[in-house]
XYZ file of C-alpha atoms in Angstrom:
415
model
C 44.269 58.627 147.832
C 44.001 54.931 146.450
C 40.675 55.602 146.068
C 41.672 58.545 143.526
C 43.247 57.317 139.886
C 46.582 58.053 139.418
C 45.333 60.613 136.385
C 43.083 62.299 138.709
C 45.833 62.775 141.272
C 48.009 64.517 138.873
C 45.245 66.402 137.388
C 44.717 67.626 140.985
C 48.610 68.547 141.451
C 48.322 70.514 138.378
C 45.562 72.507 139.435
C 46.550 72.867 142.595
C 50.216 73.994 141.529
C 48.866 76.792 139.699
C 46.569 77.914 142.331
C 49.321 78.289 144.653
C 51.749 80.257 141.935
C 48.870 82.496 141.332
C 48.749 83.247 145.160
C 52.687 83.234 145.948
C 52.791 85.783 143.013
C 50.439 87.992 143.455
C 50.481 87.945 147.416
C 54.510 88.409 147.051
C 54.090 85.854 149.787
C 58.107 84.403 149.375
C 57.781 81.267 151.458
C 55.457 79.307 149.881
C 57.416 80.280 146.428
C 60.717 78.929 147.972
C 58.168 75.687 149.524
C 56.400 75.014 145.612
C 60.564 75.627 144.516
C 61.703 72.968 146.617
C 59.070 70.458 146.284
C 59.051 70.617 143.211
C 63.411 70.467 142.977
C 63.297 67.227 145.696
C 61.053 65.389 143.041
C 63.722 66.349 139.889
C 66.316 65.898 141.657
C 65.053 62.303 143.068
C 64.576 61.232 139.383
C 67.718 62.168 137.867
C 69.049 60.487 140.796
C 67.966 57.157 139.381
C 68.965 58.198 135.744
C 72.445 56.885 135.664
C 71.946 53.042 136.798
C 68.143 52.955 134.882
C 69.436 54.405 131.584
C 72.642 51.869 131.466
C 70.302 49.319 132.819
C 68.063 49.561 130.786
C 69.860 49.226 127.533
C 71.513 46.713 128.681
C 68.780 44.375 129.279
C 67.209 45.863 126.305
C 69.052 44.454 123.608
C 70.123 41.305 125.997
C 66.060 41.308 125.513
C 66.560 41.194 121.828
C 67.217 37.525 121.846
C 63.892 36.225 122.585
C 62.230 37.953 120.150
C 61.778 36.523 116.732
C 62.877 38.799 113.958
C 64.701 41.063 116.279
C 66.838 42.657 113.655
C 63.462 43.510 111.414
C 61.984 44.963 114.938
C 64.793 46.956 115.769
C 65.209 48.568 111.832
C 61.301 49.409 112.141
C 61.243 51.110 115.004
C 64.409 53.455 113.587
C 62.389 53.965 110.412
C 59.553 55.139 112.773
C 61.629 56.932 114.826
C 63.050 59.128 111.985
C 59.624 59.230 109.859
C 57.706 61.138 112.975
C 60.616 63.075 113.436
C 60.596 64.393 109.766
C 57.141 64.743 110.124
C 57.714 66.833 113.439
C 60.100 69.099 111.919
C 58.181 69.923 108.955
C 55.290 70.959 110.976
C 58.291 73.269 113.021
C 59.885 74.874 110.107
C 56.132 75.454 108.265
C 54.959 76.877 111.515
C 58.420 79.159 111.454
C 57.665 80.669 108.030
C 54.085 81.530 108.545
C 53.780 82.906 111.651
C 57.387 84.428 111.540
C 58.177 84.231 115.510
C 60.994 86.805 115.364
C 60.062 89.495 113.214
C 59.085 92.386 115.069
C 60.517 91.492 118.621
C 62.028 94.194 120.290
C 64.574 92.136 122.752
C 67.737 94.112 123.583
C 70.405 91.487 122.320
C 73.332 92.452 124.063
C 73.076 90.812 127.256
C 71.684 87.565 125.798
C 74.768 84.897 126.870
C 75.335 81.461 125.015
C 76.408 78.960 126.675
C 80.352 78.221 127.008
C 81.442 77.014 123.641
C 82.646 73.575 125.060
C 78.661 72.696 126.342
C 77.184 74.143 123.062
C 77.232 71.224 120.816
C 79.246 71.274 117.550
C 78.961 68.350 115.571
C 82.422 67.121 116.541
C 81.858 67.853 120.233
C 78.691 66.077 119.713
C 80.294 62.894 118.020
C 83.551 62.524 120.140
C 81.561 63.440 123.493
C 79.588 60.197 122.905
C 83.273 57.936 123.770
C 83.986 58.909 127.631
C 87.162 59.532 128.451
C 86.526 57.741 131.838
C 83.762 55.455 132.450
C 83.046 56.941 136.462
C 82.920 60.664 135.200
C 80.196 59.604 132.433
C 77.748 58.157 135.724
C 78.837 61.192 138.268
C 78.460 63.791 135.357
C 75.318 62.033 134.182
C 76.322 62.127 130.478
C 73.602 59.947 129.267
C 74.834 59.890 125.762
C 77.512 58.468 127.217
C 75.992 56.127 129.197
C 74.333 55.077 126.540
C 77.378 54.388 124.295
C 78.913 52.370 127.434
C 75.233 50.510 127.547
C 75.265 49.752 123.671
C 78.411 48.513 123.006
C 78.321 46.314 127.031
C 74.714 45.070 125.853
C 76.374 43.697 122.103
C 79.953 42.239 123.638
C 77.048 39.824 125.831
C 75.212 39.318 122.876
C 78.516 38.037 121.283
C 79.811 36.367 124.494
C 76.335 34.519 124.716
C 76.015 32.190 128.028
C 78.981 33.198 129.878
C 77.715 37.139 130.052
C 74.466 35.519 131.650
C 75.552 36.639 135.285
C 76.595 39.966 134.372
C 72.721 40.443 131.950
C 71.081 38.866 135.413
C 72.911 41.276 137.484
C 71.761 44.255 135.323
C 68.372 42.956 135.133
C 68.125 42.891 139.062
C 69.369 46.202 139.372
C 66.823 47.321 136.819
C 64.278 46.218 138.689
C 65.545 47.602 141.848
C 66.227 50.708 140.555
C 62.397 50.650 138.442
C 60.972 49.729 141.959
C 62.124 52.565 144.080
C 61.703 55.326 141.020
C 57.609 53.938 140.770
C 57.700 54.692 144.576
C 59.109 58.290 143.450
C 56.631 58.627 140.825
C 53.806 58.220 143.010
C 54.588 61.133 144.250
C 54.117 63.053 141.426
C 51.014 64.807 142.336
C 53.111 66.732 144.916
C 55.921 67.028 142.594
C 53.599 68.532 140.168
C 52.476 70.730 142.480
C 55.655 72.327 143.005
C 57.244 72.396 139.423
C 53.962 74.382 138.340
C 53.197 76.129 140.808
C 57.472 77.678 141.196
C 56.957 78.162 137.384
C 53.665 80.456 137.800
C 55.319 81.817 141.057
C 58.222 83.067 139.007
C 57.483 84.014 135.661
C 53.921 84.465 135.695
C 53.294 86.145 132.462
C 55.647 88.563 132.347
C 58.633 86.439 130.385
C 55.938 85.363 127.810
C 54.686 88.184 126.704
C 57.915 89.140 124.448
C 57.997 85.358 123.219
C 54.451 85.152 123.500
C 54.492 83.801 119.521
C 57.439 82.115 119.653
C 56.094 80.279 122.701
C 52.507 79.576 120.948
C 54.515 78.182 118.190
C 56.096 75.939 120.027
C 53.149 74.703 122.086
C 50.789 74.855 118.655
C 53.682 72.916 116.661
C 53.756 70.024 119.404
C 49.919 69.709 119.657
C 49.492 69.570 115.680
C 52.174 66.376 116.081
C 49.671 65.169 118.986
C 46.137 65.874 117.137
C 47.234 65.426 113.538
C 50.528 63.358 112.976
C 50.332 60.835 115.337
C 46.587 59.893 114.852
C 46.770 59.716 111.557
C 49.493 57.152 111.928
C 47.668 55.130 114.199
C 44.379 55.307 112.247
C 45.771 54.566 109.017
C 48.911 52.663 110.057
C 48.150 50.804 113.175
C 44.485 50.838 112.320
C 43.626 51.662 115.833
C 41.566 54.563 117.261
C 43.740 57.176 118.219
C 41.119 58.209 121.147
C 41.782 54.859 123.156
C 45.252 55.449 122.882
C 45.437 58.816 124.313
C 42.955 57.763 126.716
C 45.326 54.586 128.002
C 48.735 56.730 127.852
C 47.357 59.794 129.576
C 49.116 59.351 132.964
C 52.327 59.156 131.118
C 51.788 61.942 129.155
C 50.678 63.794 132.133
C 53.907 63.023 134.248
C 55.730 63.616 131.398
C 54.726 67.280 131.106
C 54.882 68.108 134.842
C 58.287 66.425 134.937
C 59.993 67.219 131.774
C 62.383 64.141 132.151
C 61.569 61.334 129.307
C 64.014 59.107 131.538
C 62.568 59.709 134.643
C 58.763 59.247 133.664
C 60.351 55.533 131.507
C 59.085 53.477 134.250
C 55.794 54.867 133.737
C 55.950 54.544 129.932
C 57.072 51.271 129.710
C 54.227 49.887 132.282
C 52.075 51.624 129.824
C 52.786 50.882 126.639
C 52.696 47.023 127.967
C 49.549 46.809 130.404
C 47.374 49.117 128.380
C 48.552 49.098 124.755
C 48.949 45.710 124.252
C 52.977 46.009 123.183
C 54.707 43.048 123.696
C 56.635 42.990 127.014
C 59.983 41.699 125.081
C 59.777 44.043 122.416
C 58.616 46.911 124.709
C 61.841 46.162 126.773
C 63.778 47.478 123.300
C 61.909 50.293 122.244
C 60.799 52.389 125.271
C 64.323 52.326 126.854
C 65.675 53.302 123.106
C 62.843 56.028 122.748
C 63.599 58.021 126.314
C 66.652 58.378 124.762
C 66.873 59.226 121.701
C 62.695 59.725 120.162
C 62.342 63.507 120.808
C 59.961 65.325 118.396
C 59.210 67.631 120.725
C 62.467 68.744 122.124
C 64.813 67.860 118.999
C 62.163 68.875 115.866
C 59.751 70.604 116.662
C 61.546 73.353 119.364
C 65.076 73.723 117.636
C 63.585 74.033 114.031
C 61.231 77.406 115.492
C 64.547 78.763 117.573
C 66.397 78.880 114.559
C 63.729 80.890 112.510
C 63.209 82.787 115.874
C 66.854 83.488 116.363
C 67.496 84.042 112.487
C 64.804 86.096 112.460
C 66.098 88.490 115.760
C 69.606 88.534 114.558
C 68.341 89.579 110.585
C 70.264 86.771 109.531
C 68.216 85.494 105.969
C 67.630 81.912 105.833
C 67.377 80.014 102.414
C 66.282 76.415 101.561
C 69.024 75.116 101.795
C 69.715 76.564 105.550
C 66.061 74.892 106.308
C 67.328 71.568 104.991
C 70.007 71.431 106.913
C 67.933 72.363 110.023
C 65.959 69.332 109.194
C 68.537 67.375 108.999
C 70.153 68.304 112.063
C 66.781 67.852 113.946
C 65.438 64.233 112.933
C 69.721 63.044 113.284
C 70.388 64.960 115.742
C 67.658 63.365 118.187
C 69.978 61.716 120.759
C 72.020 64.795 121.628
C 68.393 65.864 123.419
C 69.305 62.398 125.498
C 65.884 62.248 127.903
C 67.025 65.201 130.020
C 65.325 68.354 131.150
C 65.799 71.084 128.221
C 67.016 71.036 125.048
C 69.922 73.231 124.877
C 72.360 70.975 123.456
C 69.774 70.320 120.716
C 69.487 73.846 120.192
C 73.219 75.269 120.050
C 73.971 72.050 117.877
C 71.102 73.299 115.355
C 72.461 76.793 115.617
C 75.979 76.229 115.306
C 74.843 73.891 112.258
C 73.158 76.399 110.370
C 75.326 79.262 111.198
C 73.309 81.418 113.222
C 74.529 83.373 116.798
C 75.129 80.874 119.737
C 73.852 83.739 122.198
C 70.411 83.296 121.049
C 70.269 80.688 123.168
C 70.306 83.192 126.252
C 67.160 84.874 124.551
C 65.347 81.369 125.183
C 66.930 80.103 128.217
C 64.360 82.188 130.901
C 61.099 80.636 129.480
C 62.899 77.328 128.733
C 61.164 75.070 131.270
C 57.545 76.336 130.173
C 58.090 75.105 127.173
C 59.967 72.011 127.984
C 56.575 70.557 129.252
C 54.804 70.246 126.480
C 58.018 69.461 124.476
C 58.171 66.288 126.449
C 54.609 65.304 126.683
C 55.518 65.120 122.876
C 58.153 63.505 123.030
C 56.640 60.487 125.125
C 53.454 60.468 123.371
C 56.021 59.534 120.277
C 57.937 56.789 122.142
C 54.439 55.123 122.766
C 53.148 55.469 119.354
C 55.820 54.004 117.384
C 56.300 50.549 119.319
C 52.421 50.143 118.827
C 53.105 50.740 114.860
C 55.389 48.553 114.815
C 53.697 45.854 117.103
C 50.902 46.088 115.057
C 52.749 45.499 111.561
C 54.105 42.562 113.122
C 51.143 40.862 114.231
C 52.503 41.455 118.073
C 49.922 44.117 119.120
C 47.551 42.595 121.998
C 43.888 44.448 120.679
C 42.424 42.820 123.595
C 44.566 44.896 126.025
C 44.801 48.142 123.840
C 40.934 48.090 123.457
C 40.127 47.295 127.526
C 39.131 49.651 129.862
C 42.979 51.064 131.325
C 43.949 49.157 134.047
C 45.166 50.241 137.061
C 48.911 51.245 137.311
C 49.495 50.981 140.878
């Protein structure tokens, strides 16, 4: 398998995942559904185990990072700037792909046995704010509440910032364990192929096309709305912005952007990003240390612009609930601030009721969404890591810091 890229080996997974769908689902043959199932839960399941100590980790060391890199407060306002520029841009591209191809009207979806999720998991804005502070700092890890961990990360990462030398052994402690923990998730990664495998080939198994074809627009929408960000947004930034060609860079992040999709965890494929965005686009290592870590957790223009700005037309739409300008304002503003609610995890559903309960619009049209959820979470997240790549080589390159030695190269090996 050395012999095979690491591309190629997903590529493979993919194909072979769907393969095997087609043939558990039309065969009705039950055991190798339940086999692609748990394959493909082992891999999930072995990457959110390593969420908890990477993500505090990770921003940790991240802004302890900070200090040795000149201008760090300049870097750090940049890449926020960036971060809620592609977002807009993201969501506009949602809510002008909502009016035109109108993804509710005429669906004929029986409404009363669609179920919201329990009031207390669907995302108010004061839920949201307050269930950033834990109430108890073991519950945030064993829960995995990354917005929480990320909180306890942030404000850790700034007290050693202030403390200076004497939080050295406590920033070397969380750098070893980073490294650990990075170490044993690459090993998980390379097994991605298989895990690919399994996650496509249970979701082909399952739903085939039957779920689709109801949602069949609403679910082109969503995968047409994240490709325009892919093949219009984001290379025209990094023709005209980071004046480099847009080909190269798809062509160097493609393994990320593959495990991203077959995983649907921005967290879990970070390893991978972050090797990436350093080895083959030329981002400096220091400042990459910032801004990848920061972007699997809160740079979502799939999941948290794109997605939640055509589920509120959809839902609005299913419900005959009339929308006005000022209720698509507000869902753009709720997408590009709301990012971080999305917090690198499988789904978007706290995105989602937050945006709904925002605007106004029935929490149980969440249930309506929930059954084709994780074939649209794929290419959500291949969006949402293709973003957290390109804005770190903006940035790099208005800063002089962009390596065009490295982001022009052949791509090197990841292994």
């Amino acid at each position: 398998m050395k012999k095979i890229s690491f591309s190629l080996q997903l590529l493979l997974g993919l194909v072979v995942g769907v393969a095997l769908g087609f043939v558990a689902r039309a065969g009705d043959v039950d055991w190798l559904t339940a086999t692609l199932t748990e394959a493909g839960s082992i891999f999930i399941q072995l990457l959110k185990l390593a969420v908890p100590p990477l993500v505090f980790t990770a921003v940790v060391v991240s802004m302890a990072n900070l200090r040795n890199v000149s201008g760090a407060a300049r870097l750090a306002s940049k890449t926020l700037m960036w971060f809620l520029i592609t977002s807009l841009i993201a969501v506009a591209f949602g809510l002008a792909l909502g009016l035109i191809i109108n993804p509710g009207q005429g669906i004929n979806i029986s409404t009363a046995g669609a179920e919201a999720i329990d009031q207390e998991d669907a995302g108010t804005w004061l839920d949201f704010l307050t269930g950033i502070i834990p109430t108890n700092v073991v519950t945030a890890f064993t829960e995995l509440n990354v917005l929480q961990i990320v909180f306890l990360g942030v404000v850790l990462g700034a007290a050693a910032l202030a403390i200076g030398e004497k939080a050295e052994p406590f920033i070397g402690f969380s750098r070893s364990v980073l490294e650990l923990v990075q170490k044993a998730l690459w090993w998980v990664i390379r097994l991605a192929p298989i895990g690919t495998a399994g996650l496509i080939g249970k979701s082909v198994a399952t739903y085939g096309w039957d779920l689709l074809a109801p949602l069949a627009k609403f679910s082109a929408g969503v995968y047409i709305g994240c490709l325009l960000v892919l093949v219009v947004s984001y290379p025209l930034l990094l023709s005209f912005v980071g004046k480099v060609n847009p080909l190269t860079f798809y062509r160097n992040a493609w393994p990320a952007l593959e495990l991203a999709f077959a995983s649907r965890s921005s967290v879990g494929t970070m390893p991978l990003t972050q090797r990436v965005t350093t080895d083959r686009l030329g981002v400096d290592r220091d400042y990459a240390a910032f801004a990848v870590p920061f972007g699997a957790t809160t740079k979502m223009d799939g999941c948290a612009a794109i997605y939640p700005a055509l589920a509120a037309i959809f839902v609005a739409q299913v419900y005959n609930v009339p929308l006005n300008a000022g209720h698509y304002l507000l869902i753009a503003f709720v997408s590009v601030i709301g990012s971080a609610a999305t917090a690198g995890l499988t789904g978007a559903i706290v995105m989602l009721t937050l945006t709904l309960s925002t605007v106004g619009l029935p929490l149980e049209g969440v249930g309506l969404l929930l059954a084709i959820d994780p074939i649209l979470d794929m290419m959500r997240t291949a969006t949402n890591v293709a973003g957290q790549m390109v804005v770190p080589v903006l940035v790099s390159r208005s800063e002089g810091r962009l390596d065009e030695a490295v982001f022009n190269a052949p791509p090197q090996p990841l292994d």
